[in-house]
Tab-separated table of C-alpha atoms and ligand atoms in Angstrom:
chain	number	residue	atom	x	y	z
D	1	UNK	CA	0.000	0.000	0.000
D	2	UNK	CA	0.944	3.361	-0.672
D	3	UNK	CA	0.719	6.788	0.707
D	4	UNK	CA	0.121	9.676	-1.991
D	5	UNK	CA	0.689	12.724	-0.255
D	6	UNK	CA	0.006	15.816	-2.482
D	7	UNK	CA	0.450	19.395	-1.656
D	8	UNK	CA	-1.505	21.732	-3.546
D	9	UNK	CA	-3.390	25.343	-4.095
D	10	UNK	CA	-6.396	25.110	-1.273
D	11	UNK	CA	-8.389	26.505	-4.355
D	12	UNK	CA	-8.193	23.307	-5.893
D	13	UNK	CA	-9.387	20.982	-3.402
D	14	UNK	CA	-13.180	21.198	-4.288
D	15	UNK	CA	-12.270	19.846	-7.952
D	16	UNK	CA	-9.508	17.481	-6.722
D	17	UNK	CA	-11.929	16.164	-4.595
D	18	UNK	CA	-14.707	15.610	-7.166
D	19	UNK	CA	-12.686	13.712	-9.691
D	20	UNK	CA	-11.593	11.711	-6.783
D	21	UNK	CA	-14.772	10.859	-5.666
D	22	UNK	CA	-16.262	9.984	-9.039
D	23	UNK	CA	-13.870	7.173	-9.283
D	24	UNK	CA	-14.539	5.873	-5.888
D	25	UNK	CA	-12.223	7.566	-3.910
D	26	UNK	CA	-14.031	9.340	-1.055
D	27	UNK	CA	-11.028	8.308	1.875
D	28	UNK	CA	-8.674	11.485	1.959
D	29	UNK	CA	-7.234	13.334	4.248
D	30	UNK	CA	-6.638	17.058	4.369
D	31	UNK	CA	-4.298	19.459	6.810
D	32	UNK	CA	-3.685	23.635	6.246
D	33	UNK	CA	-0.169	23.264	6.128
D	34	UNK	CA	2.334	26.505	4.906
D	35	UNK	CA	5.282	26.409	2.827
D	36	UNK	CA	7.926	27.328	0.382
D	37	UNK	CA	8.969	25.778	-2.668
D	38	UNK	CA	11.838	26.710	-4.989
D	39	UNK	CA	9.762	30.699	-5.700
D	40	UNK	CA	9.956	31.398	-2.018
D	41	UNK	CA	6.252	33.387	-0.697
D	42	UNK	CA	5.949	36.533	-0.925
D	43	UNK	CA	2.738	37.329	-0.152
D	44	UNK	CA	2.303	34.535	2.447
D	45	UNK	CA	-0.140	34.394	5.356
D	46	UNK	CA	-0.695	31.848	7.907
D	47	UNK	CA	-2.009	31.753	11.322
D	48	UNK	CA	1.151	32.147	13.416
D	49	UNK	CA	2.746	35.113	13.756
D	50	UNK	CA	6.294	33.047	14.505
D	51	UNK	CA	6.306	32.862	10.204
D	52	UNK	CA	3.851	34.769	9.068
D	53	UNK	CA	6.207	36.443	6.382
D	54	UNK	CA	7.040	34.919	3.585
D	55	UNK	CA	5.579	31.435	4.052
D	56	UNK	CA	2.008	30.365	1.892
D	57	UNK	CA	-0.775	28.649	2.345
D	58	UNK	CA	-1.492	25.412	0.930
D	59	UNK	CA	-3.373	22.158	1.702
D	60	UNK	CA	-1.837	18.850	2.293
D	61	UNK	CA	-4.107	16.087	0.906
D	62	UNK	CA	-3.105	12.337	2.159
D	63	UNK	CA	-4.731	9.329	0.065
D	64	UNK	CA	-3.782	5.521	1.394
D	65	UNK	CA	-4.107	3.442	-1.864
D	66	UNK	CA	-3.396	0.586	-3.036
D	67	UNK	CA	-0.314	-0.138	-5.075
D	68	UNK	CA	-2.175	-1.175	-8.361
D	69	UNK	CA	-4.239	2.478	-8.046
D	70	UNK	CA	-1.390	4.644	-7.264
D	71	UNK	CA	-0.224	6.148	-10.331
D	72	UNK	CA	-3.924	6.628	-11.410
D	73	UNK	CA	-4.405	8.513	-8.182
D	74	UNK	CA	-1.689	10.801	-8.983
D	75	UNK	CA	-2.955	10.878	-12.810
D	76	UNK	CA	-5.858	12.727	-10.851
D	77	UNK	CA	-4.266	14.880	-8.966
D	78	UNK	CA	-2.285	16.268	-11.815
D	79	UNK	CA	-5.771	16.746	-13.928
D	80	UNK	CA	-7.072	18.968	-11.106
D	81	UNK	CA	-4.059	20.328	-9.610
D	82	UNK	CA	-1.990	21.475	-12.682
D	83	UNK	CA	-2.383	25.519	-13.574
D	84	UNK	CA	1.272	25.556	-15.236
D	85	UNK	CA	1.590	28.584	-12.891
D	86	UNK	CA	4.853	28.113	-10.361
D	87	UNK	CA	3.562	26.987	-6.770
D	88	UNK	CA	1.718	24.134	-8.663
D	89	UNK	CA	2.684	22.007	-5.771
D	90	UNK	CA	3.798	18.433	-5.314
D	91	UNK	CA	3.608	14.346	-5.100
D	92	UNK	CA	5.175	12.630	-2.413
D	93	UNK	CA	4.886	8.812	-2.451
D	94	UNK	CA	5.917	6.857	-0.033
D	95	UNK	CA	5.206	3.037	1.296
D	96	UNK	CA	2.137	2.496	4.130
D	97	UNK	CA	2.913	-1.256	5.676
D	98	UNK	CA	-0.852	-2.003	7.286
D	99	UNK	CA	-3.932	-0.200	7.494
D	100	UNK	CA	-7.025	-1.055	9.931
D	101	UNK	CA	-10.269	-0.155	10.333
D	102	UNK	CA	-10.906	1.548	13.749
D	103	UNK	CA	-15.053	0.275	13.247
D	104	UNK	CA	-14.137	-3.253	12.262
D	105	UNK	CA	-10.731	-4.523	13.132
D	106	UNK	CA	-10.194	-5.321	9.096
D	107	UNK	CA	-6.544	-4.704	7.197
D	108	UNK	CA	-4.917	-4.715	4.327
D	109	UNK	CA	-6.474	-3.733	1.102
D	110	UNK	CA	-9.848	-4.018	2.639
D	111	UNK	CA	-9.626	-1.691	5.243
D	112	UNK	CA	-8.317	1.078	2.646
D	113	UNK	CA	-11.642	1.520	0.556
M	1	UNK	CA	11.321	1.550	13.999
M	2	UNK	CA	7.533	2.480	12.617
M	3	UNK	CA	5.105	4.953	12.732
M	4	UNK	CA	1.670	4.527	13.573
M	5	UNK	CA	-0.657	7.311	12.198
M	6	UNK	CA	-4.171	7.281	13.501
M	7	UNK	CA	-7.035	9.138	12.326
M	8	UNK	CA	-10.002	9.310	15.446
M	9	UNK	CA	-12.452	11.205	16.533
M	10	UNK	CA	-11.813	14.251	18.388
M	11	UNK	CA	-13.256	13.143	21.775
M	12	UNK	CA	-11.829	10.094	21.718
M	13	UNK	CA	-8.209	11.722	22.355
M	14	UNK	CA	-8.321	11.889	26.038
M	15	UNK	CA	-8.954	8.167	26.661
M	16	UNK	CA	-6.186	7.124	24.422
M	17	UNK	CA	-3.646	9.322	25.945
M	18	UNK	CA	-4.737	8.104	29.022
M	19	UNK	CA	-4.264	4.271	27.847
M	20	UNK	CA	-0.973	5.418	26.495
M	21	UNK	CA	0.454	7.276	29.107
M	22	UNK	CA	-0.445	4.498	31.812
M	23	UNK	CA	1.748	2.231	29.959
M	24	UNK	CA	4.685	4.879	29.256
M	25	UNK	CA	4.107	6.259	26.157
M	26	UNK	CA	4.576	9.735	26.243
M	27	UNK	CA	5.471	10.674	22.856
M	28	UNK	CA	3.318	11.830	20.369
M	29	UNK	CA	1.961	14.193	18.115
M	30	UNK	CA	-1.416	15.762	17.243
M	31	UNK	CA	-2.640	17.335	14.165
M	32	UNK	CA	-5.757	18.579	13.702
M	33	UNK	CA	-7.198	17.485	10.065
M	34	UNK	CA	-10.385	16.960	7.705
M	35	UNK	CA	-11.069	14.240	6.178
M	36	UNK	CA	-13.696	11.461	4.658
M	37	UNK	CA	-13.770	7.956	4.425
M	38	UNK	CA	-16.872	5.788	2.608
M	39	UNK	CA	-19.260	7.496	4.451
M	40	UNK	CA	-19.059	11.598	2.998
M	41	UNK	CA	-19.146	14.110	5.505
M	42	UNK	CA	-22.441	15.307	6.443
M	43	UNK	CA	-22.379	18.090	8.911
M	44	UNK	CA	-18.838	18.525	8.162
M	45	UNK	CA	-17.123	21.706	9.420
M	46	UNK	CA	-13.574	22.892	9.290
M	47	UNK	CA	-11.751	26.267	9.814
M	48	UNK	CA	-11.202	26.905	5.795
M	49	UNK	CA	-14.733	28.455	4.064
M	50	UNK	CA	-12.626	26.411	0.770
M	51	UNK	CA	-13.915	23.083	2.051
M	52	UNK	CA	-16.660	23.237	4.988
M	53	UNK	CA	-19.087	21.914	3.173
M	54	UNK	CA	-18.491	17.820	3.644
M	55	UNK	CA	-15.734	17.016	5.268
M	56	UNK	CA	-15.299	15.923	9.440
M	57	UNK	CA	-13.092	17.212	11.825
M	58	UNK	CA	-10.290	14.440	12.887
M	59	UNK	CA	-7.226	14.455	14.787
M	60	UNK	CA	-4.583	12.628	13.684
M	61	UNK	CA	-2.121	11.249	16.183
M	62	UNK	CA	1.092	10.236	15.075
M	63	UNK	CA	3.299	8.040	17.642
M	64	UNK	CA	7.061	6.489	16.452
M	65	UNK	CA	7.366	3.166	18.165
M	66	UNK	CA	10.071	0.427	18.396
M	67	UNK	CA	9.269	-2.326	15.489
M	68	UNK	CA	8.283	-4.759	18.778
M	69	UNK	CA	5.808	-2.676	20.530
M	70	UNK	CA	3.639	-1.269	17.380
M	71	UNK	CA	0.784	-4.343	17.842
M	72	UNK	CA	0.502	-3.232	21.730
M	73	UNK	CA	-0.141	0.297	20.620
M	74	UNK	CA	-2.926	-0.697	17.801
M	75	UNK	CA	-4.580	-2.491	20.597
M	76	UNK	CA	-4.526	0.509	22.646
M	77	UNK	CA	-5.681	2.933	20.000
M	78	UNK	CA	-8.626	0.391	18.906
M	79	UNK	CA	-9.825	-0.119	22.421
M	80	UNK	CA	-9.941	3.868	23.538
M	81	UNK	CA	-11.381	4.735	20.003
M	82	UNK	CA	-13.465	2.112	18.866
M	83	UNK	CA	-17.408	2.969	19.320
M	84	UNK	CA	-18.180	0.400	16.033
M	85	UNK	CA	-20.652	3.379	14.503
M	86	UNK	CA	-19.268	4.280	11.242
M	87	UNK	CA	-16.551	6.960	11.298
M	88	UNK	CA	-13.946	5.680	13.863
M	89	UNK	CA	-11.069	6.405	11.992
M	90	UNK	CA	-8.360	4.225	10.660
M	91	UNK	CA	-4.864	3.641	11.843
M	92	UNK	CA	-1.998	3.296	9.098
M	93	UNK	CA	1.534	2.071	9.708
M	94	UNK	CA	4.285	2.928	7.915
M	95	UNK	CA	8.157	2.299	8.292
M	96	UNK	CA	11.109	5.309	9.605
M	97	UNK	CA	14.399	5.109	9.324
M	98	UNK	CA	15.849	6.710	11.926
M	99	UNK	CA	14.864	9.083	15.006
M	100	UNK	CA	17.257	11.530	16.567
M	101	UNK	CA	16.387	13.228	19.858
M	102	UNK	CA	17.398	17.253	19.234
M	103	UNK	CA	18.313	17.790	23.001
M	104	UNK	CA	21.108	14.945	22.963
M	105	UNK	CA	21.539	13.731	19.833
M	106	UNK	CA	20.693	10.498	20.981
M	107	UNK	CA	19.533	8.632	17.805
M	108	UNK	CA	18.071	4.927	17.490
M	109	UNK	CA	15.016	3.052	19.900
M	110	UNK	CA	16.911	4.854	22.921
M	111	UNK	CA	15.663	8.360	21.225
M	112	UNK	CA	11.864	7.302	20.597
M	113	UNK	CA	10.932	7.117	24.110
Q	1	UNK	CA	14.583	10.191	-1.356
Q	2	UNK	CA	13.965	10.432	2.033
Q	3	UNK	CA	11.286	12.991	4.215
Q	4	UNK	CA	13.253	14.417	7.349
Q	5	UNK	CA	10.442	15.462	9.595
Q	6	UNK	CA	11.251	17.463	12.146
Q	7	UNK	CA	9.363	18.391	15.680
Q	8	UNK	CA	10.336	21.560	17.053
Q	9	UNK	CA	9.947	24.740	19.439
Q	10	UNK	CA	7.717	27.196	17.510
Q	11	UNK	CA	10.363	30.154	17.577
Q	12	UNK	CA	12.976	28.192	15.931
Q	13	UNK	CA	11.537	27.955	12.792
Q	14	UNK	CA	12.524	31.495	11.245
Q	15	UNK	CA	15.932	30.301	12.168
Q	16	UNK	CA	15.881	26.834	11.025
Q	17	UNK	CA	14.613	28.600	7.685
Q	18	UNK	CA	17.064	31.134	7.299
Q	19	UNK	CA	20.000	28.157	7.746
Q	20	UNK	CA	18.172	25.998	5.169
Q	21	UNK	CA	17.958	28.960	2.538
Q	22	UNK	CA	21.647	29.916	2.737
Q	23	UNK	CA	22.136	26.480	1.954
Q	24	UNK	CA	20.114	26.396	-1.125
Q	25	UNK	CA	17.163	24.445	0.704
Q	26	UNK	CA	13.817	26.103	-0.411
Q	27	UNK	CA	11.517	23.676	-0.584
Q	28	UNK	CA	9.403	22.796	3.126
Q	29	UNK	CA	5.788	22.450	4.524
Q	30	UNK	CA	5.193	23.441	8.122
Q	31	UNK	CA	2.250	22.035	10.052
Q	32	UNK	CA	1.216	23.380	13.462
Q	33	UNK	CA	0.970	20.372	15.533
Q	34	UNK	CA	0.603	19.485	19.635
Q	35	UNK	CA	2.551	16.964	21.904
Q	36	UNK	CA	4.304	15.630	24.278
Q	37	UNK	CA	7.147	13.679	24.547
Q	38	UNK	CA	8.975	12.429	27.818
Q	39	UNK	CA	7.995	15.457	30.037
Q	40	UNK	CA	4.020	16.006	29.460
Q	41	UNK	CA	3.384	19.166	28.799
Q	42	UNK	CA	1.888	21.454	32.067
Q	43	UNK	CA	1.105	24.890	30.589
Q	44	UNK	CA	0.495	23.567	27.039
Q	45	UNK	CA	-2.093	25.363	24.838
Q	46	UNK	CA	-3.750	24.174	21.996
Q	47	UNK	CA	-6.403	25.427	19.815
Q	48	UNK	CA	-9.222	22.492	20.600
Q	49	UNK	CA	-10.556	22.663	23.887
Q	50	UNK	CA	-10.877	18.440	23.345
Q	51	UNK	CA	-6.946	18.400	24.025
Q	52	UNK	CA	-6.065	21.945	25.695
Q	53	UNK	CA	-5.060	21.020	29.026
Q	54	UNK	CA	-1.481	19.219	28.533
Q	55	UNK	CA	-0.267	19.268	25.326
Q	56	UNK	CA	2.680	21.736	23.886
Q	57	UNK	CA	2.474	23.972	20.512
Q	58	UNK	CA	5.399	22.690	18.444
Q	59	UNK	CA	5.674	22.853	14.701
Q	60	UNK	CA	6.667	19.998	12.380
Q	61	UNK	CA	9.044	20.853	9.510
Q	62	UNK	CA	9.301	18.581	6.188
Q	63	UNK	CA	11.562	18.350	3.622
Q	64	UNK	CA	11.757	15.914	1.466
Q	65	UNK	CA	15.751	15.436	-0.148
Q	66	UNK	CA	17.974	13.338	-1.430
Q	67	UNK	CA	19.489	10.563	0.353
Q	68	UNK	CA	22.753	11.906	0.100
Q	69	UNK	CA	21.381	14.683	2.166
Q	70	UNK	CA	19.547	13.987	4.551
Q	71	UNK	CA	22.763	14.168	7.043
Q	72	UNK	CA	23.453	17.364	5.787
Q	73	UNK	CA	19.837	18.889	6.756
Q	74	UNK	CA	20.056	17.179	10.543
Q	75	UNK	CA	22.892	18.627	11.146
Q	76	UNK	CA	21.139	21.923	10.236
Q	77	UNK	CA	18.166	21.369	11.879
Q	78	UNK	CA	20.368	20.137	14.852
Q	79	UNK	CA	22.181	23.762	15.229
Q	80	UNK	CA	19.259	25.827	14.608
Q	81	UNK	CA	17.052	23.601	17.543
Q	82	UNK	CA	18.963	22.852	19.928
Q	83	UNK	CA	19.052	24.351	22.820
Q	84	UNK	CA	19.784	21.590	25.645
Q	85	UNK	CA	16.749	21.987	27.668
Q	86	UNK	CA	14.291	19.739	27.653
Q	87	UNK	CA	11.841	19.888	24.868
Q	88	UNK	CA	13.713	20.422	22.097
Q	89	UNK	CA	12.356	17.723	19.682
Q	90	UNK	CA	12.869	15.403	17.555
Q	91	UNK	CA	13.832	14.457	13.987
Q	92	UNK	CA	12.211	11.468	12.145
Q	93	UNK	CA	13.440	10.262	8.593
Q	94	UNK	CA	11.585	7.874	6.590
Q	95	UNK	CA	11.754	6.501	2.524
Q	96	UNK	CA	9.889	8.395	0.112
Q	97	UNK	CA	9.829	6.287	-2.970
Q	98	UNK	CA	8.994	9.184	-5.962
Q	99	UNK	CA	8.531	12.655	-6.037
Q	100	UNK	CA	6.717	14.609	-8.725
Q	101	UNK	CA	6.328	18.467	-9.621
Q	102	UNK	CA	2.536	19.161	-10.171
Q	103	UNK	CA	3.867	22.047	-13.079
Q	104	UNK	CA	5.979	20.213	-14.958
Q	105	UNK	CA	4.937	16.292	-14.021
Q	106	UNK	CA	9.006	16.087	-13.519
Q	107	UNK	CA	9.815	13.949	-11.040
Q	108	UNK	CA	12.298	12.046	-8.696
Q	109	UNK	CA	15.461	14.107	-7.408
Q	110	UNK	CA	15.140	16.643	-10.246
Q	111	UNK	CA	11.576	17.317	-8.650
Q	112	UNK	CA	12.824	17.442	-5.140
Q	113	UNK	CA	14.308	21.181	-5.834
G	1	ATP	N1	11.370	19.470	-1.044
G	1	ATP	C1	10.215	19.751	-0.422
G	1	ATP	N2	9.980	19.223	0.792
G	1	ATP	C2	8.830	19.461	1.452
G	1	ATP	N3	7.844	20.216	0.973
G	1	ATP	C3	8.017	20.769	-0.242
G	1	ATP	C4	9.198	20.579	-0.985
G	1	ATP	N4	9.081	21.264	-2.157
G	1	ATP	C5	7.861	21.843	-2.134
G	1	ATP	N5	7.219	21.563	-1.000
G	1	ATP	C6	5.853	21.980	-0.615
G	1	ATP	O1	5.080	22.124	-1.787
G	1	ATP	C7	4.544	23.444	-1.855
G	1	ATP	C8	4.459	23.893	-3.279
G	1	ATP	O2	5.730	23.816	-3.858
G	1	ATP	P1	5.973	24.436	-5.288
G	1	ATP	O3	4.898	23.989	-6.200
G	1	ATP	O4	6.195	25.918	-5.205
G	1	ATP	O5	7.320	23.690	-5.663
G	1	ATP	P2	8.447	24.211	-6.648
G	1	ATP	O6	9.516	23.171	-6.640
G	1	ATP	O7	8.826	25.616	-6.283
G	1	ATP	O8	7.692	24.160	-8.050
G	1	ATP	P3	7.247	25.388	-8.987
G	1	ATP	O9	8.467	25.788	-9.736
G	1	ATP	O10	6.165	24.815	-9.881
G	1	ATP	O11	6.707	26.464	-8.080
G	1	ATP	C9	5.458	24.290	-0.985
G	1	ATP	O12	4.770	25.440	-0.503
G	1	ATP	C10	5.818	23.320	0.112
G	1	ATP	O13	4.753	23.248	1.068
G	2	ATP	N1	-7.865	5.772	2.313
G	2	ATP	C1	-7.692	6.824	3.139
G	2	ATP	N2	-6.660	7.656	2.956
G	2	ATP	C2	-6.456	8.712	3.777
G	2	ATP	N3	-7.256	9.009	4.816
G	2	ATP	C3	-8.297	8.206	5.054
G	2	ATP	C4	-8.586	7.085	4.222
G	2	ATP	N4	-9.713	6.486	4.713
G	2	ATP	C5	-10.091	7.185	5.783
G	2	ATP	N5	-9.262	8.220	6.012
G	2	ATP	C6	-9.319	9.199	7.114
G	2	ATP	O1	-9.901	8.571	8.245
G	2	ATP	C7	-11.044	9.308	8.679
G	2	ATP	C8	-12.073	8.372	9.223
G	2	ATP	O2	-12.388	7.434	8.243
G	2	ATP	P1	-13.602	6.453	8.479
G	2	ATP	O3	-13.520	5.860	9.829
G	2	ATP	O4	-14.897	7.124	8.146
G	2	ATP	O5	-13.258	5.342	7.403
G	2	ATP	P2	-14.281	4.390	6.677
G	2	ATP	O6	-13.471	3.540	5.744
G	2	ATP	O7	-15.411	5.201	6.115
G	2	ATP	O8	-14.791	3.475	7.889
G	2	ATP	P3	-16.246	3.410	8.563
G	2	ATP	O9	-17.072	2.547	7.658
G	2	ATP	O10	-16.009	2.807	9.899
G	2	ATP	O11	-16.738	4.829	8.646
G	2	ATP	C9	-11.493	10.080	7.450
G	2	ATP	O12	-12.217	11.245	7.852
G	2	ATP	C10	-10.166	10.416	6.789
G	2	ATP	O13	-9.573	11.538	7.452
G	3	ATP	N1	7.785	8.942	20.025
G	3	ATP	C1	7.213	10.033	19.503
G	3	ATP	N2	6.273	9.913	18.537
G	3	ATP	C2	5.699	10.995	17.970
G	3	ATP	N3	5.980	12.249	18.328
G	3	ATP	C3	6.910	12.436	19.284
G	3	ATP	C4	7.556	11.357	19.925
G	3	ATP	N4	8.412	11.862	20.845
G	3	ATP	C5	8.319	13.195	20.770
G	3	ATP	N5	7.425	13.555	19.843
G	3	ATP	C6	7.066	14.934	19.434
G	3	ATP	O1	8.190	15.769	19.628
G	3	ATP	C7	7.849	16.863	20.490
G	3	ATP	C8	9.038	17.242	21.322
G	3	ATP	O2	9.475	16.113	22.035
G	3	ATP	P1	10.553	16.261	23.162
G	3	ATP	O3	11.675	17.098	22.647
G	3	ATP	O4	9.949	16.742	24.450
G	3	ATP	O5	11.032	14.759	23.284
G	3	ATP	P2	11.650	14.073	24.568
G	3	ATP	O6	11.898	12.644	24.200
G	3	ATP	O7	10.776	14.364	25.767
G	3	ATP	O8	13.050	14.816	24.686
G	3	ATP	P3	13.551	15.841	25.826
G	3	ATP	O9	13.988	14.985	26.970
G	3	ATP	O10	14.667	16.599	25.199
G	3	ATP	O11	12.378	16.728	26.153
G	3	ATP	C9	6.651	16.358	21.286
G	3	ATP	O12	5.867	17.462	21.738
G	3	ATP	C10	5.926	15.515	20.256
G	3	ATP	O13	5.160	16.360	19.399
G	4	MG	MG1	7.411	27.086	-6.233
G	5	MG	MG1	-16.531	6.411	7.316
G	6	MG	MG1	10.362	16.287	26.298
């Protein structure tokens, strides 16, 4: 199992998350994170004064997929993420070992979906 | 080592860090996120107007346990948080390389705990 | 590729940052988080009543780099965190097994920076 971790423009959640869902996909998780990429922020704002300045806001979306699903997931997110604008965002895929289902006790592939 | 990522509900938090704590786990972290699993959001709110509509308010707690005691802290998590109505959250384990403890720079199991 | 995640006192960030820039390191997402690690926290504040009572406001740094520098960055995140009292934090590295640019769909190291 995998965990696709994408960073994006919080203006594109709501379409993100439609294309997603039309396929199936409705488990996703989302966090207001802040950050820089190579084009550091300029006109940045986020809750804490500490970094207020240059630092901007985007959303961090987590998906736990399967393997076989993975690259289609991120097929996805490109469609709804992509502007060709810089602070596009990124992928981050990394390996998930077990997953369980708080409700049922079920893992693996199962419990994903 | 491994880290074991739990999405739960809100007021289940207290319980588990009791549960933890009584058995000497100190360590963790919270995040406050959104998310959706099969069932959408319904009376979903969250602090950004970009995506109040549907989605629930979740913490997710993030503890980084020694390989041999991960199991033991499933249990724990799945007896404070499980109510077995839908929505309980799921817990996701995943694999880390290495943990160093800033103060010391103590790094291995001895810096997890 | 590896994500070094770090835990850390809020006002070390802007240094932290500042370090990491000179260096050439741009690209990070910062979450505000809560937690506790060996002491609990006793005048901890949190946003969420739920969790308000003993829990400390720390913020959680990740980068995602190659693996040839992941040394480099704790050793940077060591000198701008550390401050040898208790509390400091901690620094977690696990695999991250591709990394793609939402602009350009480029990805693994050359997508990193
Ligand atoms: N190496 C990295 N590690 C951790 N987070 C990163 C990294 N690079 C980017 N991010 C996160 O992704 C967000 C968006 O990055 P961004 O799209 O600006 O990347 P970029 O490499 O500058 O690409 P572009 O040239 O398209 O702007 C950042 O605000 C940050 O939160
Ligand atoms: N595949 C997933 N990837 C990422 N996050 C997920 C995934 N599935 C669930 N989550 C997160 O877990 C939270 C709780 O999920 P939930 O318990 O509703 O899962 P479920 O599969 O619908 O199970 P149940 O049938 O018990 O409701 C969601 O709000 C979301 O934050
Ligand atoms: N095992 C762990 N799992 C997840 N998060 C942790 C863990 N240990 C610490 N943390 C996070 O790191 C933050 C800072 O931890 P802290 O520096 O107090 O660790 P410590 O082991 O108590 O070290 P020290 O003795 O220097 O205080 C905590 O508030 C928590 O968010
Ligand atoms: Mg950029
Ligand atoms: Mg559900
Ligand atoms: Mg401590």
């Amino acid at each position: 199992m995998k965990k696709v971790e994408a960073i994006i423009r919080p203006e594109k959640f709501q379409d993100l998350r439609q294309k997603l869902s039309a396929i199936g996909f409705d488990g996703l998780t989302v966090t207001e994170v802040a950050g820089t990429g190579k084009q550091k922020g300029k006109v940045g704002v986020y809750r804490s004064t500490a970094f207020e300045v240059t630092l901007l806001s985007k959303l961090k979306i987590e998906l736990i997929v399967s393997e076989d699903r993975a690259d289609e997931i991120v097929g996805h997110i490109m469609d709804a993420c992509k502007t060709e604008q810089i602070g596009d965002g990124k992928i981050f895929i990394s390996p998930v070992e077990q997953v369980i289902r708080i409700r049922t006790g079920e893992s693996g592939t199962k419990a994903i979906y």
